[in-house]
Short mmCIF file of C-alpha atoms and ligand atoms in Angstrom, two decimals:
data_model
loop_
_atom_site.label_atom_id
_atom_site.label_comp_id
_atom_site.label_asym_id
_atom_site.label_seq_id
_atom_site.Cartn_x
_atom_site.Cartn_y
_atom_site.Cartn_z
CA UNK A 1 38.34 44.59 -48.86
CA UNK A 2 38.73 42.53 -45.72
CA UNK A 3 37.41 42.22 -42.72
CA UNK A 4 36.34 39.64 -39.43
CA UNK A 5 32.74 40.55 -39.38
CA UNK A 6 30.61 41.94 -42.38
CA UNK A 7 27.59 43.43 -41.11
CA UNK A 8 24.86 43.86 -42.80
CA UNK A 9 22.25 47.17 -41.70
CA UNK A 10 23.42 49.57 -39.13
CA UNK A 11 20.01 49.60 -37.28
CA UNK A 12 20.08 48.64 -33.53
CA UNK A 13 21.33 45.34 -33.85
CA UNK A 14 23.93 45.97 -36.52
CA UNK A 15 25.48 49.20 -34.89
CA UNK A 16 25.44 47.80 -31.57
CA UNK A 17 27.48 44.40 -32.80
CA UNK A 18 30.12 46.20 -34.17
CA UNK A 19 30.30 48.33 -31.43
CA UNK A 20 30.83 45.17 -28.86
CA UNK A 21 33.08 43.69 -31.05
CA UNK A 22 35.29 46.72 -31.33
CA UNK A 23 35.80 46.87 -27.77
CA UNK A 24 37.20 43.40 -28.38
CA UNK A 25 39.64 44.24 -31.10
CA UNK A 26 37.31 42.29 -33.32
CA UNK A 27 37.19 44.13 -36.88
CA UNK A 28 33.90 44.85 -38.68
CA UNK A 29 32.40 46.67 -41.77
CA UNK A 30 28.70 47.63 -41.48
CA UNK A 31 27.02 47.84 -44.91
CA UNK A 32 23.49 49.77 -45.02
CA UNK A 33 21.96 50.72 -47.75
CA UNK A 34 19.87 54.13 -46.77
CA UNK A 35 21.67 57.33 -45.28
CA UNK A 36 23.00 58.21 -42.00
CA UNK A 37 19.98 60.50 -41.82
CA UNK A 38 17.28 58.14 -43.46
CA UNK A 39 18.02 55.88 -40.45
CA UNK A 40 18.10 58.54 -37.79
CA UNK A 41 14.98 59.73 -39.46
CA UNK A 42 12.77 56.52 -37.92
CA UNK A 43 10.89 56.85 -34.97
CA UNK A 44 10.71 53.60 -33.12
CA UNK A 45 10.91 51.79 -29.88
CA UNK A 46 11.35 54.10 -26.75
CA UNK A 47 11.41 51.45 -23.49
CA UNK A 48 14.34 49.74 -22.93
CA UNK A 49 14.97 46.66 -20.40
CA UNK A 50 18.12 46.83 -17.46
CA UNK A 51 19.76 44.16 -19.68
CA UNK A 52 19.85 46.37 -22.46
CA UNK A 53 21.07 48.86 -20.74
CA UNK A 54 23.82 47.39 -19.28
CA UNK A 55 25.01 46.05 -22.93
CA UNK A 56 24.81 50.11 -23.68
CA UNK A 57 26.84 50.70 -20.75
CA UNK A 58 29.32 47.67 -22.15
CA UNK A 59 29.54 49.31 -25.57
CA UNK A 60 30.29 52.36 -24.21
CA UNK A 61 27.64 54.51 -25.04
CA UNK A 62 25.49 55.03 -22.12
CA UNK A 63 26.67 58.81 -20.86
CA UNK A 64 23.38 60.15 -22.29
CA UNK A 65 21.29 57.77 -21.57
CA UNK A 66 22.02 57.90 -18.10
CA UNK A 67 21.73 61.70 -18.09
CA UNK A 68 18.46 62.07 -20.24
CA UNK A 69 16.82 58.46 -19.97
CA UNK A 70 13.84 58.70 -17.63
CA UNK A 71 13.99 55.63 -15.07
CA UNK A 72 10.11 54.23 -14.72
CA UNK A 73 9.03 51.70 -11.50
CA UNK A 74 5.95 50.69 -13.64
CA UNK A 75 3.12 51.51 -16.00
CA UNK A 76 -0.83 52.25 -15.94
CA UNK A 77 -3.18 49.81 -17.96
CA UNK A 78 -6.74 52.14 -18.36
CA UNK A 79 -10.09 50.16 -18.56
CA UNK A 80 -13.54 51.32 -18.20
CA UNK A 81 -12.36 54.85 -16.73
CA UNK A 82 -10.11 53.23 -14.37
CA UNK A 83 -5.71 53.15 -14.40
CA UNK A 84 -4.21 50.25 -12.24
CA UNK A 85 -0.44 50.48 -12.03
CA UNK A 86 1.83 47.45 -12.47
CA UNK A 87 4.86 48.39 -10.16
CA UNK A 88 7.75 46.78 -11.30
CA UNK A 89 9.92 47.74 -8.89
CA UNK A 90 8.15 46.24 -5.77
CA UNK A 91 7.09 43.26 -8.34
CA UNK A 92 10.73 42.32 -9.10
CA UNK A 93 13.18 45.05 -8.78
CA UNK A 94 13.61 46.21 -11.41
CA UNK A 95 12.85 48.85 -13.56
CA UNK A 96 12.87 50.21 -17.27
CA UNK A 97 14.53 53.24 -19.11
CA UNK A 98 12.33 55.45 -21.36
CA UNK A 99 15.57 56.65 -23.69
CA UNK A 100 14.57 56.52 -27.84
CA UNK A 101 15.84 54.60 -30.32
CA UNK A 102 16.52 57.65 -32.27
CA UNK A 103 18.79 58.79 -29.60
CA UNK A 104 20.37 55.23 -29.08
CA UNK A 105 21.08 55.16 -32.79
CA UNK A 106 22.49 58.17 -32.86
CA UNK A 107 25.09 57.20 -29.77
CA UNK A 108 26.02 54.11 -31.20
CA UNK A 109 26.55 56.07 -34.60
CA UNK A 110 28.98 58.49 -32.86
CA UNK A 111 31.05 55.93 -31.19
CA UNK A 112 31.40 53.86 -34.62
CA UNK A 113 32.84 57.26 -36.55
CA UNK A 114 34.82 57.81 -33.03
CA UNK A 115 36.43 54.43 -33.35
CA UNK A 116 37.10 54.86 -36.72
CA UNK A 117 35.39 51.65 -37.88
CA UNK A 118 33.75 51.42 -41.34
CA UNK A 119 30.50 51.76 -42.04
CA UNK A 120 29.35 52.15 -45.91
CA UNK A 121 25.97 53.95 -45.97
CA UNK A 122 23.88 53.83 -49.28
CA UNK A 123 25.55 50.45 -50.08
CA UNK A 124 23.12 49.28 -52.90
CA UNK A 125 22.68 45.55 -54.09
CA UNK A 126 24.13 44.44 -50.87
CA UNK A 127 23.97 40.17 -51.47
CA UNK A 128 25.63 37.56 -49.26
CA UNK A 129 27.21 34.60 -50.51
CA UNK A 130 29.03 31.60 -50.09
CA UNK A 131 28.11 32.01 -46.26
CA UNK A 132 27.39 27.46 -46.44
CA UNK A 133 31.53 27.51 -46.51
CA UNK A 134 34.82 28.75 -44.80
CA UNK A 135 34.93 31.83 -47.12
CA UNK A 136 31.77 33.91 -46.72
CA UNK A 137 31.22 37.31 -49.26
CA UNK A 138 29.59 40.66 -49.68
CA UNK A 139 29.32 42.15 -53.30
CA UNK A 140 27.52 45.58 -53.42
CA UNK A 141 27.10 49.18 -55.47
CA UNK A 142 28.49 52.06 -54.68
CA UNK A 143 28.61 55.33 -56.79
CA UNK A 144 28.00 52.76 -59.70
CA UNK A 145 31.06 50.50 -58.64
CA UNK A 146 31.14 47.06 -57.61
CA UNK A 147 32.72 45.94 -54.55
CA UNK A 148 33.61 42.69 -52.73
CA UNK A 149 34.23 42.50 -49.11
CA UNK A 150 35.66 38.99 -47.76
CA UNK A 151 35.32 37.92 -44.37
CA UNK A 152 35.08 35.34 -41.42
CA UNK A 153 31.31 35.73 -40.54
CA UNK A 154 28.62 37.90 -41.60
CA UNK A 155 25.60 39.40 -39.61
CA UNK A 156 22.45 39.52 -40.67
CA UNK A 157 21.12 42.76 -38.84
CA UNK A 158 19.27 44.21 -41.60
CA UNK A 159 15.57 43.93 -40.32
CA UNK A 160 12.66 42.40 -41.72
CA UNK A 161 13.09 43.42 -44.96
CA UNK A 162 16.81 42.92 -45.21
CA UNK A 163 18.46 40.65 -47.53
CA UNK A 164 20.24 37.86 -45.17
CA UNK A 165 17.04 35.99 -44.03
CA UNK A 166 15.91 36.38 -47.88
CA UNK A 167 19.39 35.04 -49.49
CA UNK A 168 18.69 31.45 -47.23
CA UNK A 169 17.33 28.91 -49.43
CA UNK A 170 13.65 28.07 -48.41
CA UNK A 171 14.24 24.22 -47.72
CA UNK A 172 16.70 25.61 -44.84
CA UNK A 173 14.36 28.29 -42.77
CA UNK A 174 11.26 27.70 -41.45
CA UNK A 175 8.85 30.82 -40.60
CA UNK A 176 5.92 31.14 -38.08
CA UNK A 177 3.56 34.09 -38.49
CA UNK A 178 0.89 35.95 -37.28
CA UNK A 179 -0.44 39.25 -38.58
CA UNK A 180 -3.10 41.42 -36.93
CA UNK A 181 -6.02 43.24 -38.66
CA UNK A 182 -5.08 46.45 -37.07
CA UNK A 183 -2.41 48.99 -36.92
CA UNK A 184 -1.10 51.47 -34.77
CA UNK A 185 -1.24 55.55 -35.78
CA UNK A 186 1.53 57.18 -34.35
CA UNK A 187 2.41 60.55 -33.39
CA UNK A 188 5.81 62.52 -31.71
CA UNK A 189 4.94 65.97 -30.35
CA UNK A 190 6.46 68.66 -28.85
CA UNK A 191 4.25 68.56 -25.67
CA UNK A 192 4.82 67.40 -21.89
CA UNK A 193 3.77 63.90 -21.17
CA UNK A 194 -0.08 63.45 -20.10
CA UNK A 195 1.12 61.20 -17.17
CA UNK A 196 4.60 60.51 -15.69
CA UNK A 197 4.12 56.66 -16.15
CA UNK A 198 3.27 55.05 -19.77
CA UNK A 199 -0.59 54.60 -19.41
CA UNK A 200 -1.90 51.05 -22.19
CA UNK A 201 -5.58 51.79 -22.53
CA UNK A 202 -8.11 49.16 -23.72
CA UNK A 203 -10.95 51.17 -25.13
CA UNK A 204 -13.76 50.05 -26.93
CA UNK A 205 -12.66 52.55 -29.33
CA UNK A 206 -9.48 50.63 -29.74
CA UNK A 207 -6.53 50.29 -27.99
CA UNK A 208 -4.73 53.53 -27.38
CA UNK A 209 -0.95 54.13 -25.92
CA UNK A 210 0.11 57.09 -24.01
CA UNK A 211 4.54 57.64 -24.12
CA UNK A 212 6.69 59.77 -23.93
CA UNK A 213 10.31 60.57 -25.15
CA UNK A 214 11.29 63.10 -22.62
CA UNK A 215 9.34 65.65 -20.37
CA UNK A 216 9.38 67.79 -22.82
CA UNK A 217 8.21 65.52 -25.78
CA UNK A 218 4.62 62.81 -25.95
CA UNK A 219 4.44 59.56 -27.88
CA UNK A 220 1.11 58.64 -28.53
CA UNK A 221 -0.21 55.60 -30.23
CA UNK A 222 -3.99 54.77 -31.25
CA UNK A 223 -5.29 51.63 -32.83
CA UNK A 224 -6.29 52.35 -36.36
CA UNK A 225 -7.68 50.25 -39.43
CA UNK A 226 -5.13 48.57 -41.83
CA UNK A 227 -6.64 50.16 -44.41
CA UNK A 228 -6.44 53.47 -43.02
CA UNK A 229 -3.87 56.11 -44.14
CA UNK A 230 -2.01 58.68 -42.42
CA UNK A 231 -3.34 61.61 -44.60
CA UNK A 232 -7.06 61.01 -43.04
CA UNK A 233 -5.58 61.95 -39.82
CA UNK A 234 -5.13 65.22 -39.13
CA UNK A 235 -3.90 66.21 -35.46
CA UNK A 236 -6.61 67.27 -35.05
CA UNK A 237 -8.59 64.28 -35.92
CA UNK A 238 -5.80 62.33 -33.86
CA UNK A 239 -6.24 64.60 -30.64
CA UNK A 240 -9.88 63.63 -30.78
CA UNK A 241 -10.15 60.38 -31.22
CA UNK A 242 -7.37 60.07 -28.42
CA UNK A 243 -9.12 62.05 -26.06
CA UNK A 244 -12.31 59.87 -26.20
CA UNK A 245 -9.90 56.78 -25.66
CA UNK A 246 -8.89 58.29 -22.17
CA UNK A 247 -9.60 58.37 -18.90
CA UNK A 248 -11.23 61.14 -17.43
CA UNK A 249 -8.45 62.24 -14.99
CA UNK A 250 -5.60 61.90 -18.44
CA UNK A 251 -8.36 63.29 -20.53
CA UNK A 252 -8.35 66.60 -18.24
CA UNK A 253 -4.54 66.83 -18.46
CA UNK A 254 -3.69 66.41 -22.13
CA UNK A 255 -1.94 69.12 -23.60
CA UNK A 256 -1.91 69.03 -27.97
CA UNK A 257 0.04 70.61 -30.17
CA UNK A 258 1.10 70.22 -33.80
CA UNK A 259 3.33 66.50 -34.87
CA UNK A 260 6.14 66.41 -35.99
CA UNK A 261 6.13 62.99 -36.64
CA UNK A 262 3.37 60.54 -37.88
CA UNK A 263 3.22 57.53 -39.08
CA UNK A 264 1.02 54.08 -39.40
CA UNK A 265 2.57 50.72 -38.21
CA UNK A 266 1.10 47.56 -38.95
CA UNK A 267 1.32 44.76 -36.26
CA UNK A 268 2.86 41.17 -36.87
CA UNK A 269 4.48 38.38 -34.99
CA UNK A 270 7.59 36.71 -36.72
CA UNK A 271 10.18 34.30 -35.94
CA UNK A 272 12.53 32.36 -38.40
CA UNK A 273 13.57 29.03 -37.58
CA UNK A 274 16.85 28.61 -37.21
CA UNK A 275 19.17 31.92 -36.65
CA UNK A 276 22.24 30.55 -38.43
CA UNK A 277 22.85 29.24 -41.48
CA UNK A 278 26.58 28.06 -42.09
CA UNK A 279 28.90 31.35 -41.40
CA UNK A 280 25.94 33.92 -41.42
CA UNK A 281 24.14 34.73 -38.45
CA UNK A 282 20.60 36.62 -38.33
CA UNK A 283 19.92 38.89 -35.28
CA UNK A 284 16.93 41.28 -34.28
CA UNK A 285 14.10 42.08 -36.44
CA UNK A 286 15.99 39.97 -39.92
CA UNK A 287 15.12 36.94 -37.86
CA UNK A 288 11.73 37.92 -35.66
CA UNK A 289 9.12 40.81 -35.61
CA UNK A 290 7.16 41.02 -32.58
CA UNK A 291 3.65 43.57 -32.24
CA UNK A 292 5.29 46.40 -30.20
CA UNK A 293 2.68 46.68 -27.38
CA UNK A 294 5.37 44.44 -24.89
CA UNK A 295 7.76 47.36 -26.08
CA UNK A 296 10.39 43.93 -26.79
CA UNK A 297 11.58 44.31 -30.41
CA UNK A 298 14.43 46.44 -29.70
CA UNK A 299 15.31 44.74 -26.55
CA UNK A 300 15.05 41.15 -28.46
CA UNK A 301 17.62 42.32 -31.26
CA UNK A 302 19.97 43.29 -28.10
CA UNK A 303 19.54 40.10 -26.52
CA UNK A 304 20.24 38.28 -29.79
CA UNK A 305 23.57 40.64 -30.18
CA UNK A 306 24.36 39.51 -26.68
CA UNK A 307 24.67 36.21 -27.53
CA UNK A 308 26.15 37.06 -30.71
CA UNK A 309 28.95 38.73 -29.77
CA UNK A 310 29.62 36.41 -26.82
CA UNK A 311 30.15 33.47 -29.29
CA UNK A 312 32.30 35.42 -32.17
CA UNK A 313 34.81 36.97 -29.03
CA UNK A 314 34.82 33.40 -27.85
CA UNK A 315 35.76 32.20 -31.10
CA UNK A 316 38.21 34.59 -31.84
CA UNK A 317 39.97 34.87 -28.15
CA UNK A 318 39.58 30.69 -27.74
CA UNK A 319 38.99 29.02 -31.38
CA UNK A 320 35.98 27.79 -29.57
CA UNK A 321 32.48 26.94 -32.05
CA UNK A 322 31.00 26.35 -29.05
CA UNK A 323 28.88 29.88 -28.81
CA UNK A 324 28.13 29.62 -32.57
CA UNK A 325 26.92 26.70 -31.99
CA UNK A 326 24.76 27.07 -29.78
CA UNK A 327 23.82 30.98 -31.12
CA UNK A 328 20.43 29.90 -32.86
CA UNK A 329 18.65 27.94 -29.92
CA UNK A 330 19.51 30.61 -27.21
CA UNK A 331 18.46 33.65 -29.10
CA UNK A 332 15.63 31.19 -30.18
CA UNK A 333 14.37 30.41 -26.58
CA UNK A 334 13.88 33.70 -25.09
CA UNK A 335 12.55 35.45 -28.76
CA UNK A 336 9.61 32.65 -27.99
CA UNK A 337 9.31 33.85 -24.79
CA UNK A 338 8.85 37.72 -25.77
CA UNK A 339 6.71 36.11 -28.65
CA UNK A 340 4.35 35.07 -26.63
CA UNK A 341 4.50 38.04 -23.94
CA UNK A 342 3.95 40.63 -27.27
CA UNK A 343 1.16 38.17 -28.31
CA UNK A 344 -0.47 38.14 -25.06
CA UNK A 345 -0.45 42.23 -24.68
CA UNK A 346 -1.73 42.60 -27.56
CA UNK A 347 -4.78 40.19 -27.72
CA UNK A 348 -5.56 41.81 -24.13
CA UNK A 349 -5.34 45.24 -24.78
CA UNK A 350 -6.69 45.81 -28.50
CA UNK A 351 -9.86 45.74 -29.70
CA UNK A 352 -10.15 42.57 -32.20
CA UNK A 353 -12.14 42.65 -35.23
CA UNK A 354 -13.07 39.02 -35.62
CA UNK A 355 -13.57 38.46 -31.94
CA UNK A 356 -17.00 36.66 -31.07
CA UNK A 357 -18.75 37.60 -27.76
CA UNK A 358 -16.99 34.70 -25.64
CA UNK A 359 -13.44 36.02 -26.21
CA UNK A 360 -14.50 39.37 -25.76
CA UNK A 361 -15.54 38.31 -22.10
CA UNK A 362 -12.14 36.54 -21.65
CA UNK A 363 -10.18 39.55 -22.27
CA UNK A 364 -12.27 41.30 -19.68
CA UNK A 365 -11.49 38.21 -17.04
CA UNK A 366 -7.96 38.39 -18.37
CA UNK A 367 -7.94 42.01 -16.95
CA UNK A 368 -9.47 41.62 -13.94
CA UNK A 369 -7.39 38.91 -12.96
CA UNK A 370 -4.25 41.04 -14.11
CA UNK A 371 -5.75 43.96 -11.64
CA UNK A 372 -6.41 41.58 -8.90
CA UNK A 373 -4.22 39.15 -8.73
CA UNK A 374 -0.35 39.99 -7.10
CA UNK A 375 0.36 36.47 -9.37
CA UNK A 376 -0.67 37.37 -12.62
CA UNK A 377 0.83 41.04 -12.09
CA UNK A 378 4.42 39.62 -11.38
CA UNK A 379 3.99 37.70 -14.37
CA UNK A 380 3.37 41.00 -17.07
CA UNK A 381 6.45 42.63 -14.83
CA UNK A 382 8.89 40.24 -15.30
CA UNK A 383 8.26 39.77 -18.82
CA UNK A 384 7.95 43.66 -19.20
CA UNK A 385 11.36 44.02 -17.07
CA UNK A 386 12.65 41.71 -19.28
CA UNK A 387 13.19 38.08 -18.70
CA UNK A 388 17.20 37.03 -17.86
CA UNK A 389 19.87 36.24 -20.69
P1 LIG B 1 16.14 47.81 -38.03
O1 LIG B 1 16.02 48.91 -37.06
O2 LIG B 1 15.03 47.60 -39.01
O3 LIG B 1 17.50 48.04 -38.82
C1 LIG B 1 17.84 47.30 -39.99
C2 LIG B 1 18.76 48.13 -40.83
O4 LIG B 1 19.12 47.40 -42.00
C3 LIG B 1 18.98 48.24 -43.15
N1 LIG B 1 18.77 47.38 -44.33
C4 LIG B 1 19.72 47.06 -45.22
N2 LIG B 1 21.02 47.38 -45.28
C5 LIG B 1 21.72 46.89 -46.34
N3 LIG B 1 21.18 46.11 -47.32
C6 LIG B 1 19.88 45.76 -47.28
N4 LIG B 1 19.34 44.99 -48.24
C7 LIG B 1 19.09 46.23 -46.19
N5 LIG B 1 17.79 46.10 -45.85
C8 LIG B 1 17.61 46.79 -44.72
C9 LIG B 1 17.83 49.14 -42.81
O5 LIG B 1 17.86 50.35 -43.59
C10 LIG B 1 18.07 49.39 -41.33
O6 LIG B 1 18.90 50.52 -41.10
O7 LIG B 1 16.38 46.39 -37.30
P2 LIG B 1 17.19 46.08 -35.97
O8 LIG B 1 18.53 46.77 -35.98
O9 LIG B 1 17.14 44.61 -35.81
O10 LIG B 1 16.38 46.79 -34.79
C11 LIG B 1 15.08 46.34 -34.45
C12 LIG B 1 14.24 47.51 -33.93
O11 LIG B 1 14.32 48.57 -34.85
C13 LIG B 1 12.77 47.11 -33.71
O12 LIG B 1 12.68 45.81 -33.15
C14 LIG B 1 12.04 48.08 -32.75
O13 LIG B 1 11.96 49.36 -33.30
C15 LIG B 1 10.62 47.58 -32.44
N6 LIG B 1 9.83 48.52 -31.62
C16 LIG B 1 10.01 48.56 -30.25
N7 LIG B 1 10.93 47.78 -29.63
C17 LIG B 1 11.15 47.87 -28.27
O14 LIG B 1 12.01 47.13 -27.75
N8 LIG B 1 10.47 48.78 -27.49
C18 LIG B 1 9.53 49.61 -28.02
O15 LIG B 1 9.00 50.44 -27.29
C19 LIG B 1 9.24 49.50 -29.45
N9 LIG B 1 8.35 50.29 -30.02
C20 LIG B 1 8.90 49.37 -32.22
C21 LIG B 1 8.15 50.25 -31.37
C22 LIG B 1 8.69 49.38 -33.60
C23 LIG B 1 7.76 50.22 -34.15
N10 LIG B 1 7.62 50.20 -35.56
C24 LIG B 1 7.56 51.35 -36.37
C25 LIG B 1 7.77 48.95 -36.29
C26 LIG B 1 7.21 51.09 -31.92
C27 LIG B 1 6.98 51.07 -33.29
C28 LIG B 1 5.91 51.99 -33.82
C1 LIG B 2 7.09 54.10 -27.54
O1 LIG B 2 7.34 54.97 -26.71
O2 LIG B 2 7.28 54.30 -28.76
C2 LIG B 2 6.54 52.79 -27.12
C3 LIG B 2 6.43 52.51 -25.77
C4 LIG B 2 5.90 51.29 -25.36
C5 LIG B 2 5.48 50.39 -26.30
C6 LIG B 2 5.60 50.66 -27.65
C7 LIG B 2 6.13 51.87 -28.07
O3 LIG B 2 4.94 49.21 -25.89
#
């Protein structure tokens, strides 16, 4: 088999690529190796920037989101019994769109079999090679048969475990990481939001998130231990512990009901120096992981596509390198930047293990100077809005 673009994972990143590239007579094959429903299966990010929307809109997938995505000016941050709203929309005009990545998935899924581009699900032993030359390759298993797909480029979209970043010799990547001692306990129920606006609580219970995925449906997020698992937490036991992380007023207004969905997420910040090696290109979480309390991993792997796409129509419309060129240290700069924003949320917000007295009274002056300061608020809104491509 041949195609332009081989695509490896048809997360996000991977289904949204093909999907801009399609609109641009560009021809790809997506190889993944779960199931259509394994994928659909993950619940994940739910906050989505204007850019990203707007790349939606491009691909041609954004009916839905613009009839079910809930529009939000801000959000609440909770501390000592207290919510102070960040208004975006004053702040910087903009806004954000509470739309899951379940449902986005599931959009970009239908528009792929609507386009009648390829994707192979359950693709086992997927392996890149010869991606240093002019000829790059895919070999993988299928129903016990080997295959070979040849192609142009390929696109490394298969997330942080995936096997692009992982076929790169180690002399060639560098990698920067931090990981938190903490996690985040997770929960989807069928239950109306406690508040209209997301509320981040810093508790010294632990951190604690209140979301949402439509009126109709919560997110809620509490910090947990790493060594913690999700079979010691009962809803009940959830409900509970949330409750005490609350303010009074949100306390008063929950409403609990059974999961349907739970799960434990550790936290980590990852980037992988550079983003291209030769003819293979890594974008969203194969290349960075950031914690998700600046809600940015989802909207990094679209900014990454962005650029990604850009530079492959450019090359194909123009024979012009000069996009692919220059892929690795655009992506590069603004994955920093939402590095360092995720960082920054989460240091402020969670309760640390191994912090001493003194940086327990920064945090504190970091909040009060976020509360009071019209400054430092514009400076969590932009980076919340998202910052420009
Ligand atoms: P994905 O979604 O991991 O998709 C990668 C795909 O590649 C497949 N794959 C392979 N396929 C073939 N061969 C292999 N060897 C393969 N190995 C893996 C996988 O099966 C999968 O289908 O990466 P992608 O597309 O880059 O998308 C990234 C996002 O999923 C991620 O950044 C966000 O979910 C992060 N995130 C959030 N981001 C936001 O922007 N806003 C949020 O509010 C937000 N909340 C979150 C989050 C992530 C969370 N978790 C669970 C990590 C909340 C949570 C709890
Ligand atoms: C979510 O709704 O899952 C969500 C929202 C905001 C975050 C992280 C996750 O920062």
């Amino acid at each position: 088999m041949r195609t332009q673009v081989a695509i490896i994972g048809a997360g996000p990143s991977g289904l949204l690529l093909g999907q801009l590239l399609h609109r641009q007579g560009i021809d790809t094959v997506i190889l993944e190796n779960r199931s259509a429903d394994y994928v659909l299966g993950r619940i994940r990010a739910g906050v989505i920037e204007q850019g990203m929307v707007g790349l939606l809109e491009e691909a041609g997938v954004d009916a839905r989101l613009h009839a079910e995505g809930l529009v939000h000016d801000g959000v609440e941050i909770a501390f000592r019994n207290q919510r102070h709203r960040v208004d975006f929309k004053k702040l910087t005009g903009k806004t954000v769109t509470v739309y899951g990545q379940t449902e986005i998935t599931r959009d970009l899924m239908e528009a792929r079999t609507a386009s009648g581009a390829l994707t192979i699900y359950e693709a086992q032993d997927v392996q890149p090679f010869d991606f240093d030359g002019d000829k790059p390759r895919l070999r993988y298993r299928k129903d016990g048969q080997e295959h070979e797909v040849a192609c142009d480029f390929i696109a490394g979209c298969d997330g942080f475990h995936g096997v692009s970043r992982q076929s790169v010799p180690a002399k060639a990547i560098e990698t920067f990481e931090r990981e938190y001692p903490f996690g985040w306990l997770g929960i989807l129920s069928e239950t109306p939001p406690v508040s209209e606006e997301l509320i981040y609580i810093h508790h010294p219970r632990g951190f604690a998130l209140c979301s949402m995925r439509s009126p109709t449906r919560s997110r809620y997020y509490v910090q947990c231990s790493l060594d913690e698992h999700v079979d010691e937490w009962p809803d009940s036991r959830f409900w509970d512990e949330l409750k005490m992380r609350l303010d009074d007023e949100a306390r008063a207004q929950l409403v609990t009901g059974p999961s349907i969905e739970k799960s434990i997420a550790p936290l980590r910040s990852f980037v992988a120096e550079p983003m291209r090696f030769g003819r293979m290109f890594l974008a969203g979480d194969a290349a960075h992981i950031v914690p998700p309390t600046g809600a940015k991993g989802l909207n990094l792997a679209a900014s990454d596509v962005h650029y990604l796409s850009r530079a492959l129509v450019e090359f194909y419309r123009e024979k012009s390198v000069a996009g692919l060129d220059h892929y690795s240290a655009r992506a590069l700069a603004r994955v920093w930047k939402a590095e360092r924003f995720s960082w920054w949320m989460t240091t402020m917000l969670h309760n640390l293990p191994d912090h001493t007295a003194f940086e327990r009274r920064l945090q504190v002056a970091e909040l009060d100077y976020l509360f009071s300061s019209p400054a430092a608020a514009m400076a969590m809104a932009e980076n919340y809005v998202g910052l420009p491509y």
